[in-house]
Coordinates of C-alpha atoms in Angstrom, one line a residue:
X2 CA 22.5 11.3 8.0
X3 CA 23.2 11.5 4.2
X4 CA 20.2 11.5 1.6
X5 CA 20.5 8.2 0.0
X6 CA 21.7 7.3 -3.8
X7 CA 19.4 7.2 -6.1
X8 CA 19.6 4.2 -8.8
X9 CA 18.4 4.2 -12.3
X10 CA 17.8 1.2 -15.1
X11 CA 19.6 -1.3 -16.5
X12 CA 17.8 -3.9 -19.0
X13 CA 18.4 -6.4 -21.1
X14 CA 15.9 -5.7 -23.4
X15 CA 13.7 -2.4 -24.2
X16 CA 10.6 -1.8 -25.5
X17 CA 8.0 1.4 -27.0
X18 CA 5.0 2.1 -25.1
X19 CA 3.0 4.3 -27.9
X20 CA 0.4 5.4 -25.7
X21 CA 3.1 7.6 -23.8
X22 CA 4.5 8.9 -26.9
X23 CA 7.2 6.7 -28.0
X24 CA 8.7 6.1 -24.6
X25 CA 11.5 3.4 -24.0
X26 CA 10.9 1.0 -21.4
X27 CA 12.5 -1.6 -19.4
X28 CA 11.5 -5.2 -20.7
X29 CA 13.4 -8.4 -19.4
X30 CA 15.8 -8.5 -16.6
X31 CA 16.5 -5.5 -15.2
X32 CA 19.3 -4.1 -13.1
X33 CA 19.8 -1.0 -10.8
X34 CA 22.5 1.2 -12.2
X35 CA 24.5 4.2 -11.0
X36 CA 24.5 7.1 -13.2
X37 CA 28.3 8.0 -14.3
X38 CA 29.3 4.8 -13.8
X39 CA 29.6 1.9 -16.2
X40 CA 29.0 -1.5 -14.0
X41 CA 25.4 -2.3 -12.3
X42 CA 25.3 -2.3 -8.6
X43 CA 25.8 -6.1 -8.5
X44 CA 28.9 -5.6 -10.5
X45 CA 28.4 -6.1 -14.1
X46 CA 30.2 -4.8 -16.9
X47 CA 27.4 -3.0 -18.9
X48 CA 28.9 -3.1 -22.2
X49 CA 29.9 -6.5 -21.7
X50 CA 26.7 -7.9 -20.5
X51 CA 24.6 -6.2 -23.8
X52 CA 22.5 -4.3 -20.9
X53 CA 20.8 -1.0 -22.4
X54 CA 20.5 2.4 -19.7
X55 CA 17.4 3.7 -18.7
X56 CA 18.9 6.9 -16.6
X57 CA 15.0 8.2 -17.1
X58 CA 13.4 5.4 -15.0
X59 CA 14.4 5.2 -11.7
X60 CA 14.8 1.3 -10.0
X61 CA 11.3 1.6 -7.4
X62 CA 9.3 1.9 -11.0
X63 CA 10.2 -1.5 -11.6
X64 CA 8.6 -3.4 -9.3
X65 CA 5.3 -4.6 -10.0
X66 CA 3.4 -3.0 -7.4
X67 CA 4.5 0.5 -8.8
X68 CA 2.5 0.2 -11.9
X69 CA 5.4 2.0 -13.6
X70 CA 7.3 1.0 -16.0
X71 CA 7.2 -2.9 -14.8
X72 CA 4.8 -3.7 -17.5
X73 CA 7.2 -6.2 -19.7
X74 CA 9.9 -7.1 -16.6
X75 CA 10.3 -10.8 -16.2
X76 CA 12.9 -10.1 -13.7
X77 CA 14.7 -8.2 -11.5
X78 CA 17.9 -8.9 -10.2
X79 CA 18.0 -10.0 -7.0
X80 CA 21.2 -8.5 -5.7
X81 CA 20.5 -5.5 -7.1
X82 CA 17.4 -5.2 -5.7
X83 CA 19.4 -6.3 -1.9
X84 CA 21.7 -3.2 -2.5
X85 CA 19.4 -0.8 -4.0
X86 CA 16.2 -1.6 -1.9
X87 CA 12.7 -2.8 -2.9
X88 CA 10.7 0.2 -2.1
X89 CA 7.0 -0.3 -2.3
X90 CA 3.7 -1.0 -1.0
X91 CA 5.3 -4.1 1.0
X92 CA 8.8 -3.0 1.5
X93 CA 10.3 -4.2 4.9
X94 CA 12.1 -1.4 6.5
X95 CA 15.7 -1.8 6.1
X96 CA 18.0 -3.8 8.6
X97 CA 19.9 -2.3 11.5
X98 CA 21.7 -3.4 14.1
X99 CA 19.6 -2.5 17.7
X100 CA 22.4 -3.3 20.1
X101 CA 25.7 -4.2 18.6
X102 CA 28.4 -6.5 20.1
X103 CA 31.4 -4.7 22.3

């Protein structure tokens, strides 16, 4: 089985946390985002939607419980975070079928 993608950060808004020298953050509602490509996972146009990249914090340092970079995120997307996963202290392992229909 192949290693799985890994998603960086879309935001609509960024912020400077100065005790980490001058570091850009994720602040407002946040998005998973492939690397090379120019749409979120959920399928919106970055340019278009004024979202800012963050290929330098990956999407499980969003969530609260990470105590990453989720200091100023009032939300994450919701199907993003169905595609990319919510890995965390109280992620639920993913879904798979046990016996599937003939």
């Amino acid at each position: 089985m192949g290693r799985g993608k890994r998603y960086a950060v879309a935001a609509s808004r960024r912020w400077t946390d100065e005790e980490e020298g001058r570091r850009r953050l994720p602040a407002g509602e946040v998005h998973a985002w492939e690397p090379g490509r120019n749409e979120t996972v959920c399928g919106l146009a970055l340019s278009r939607s004024q979202l800012t990249r963050f290929s330098h914090v990956t999407w499980p340092d969003v969530f609260p419980e990470s105590g990453g970079a989720a200091d100023r995120v009032q939300r994450v997307c919701r199907r993003c975070a169905a595609v990319a996963g919510r890995r965390g202290a109280d992620a639920r392992p993913r879904w798979r079928r046990i016996r599937p229909r003939p």
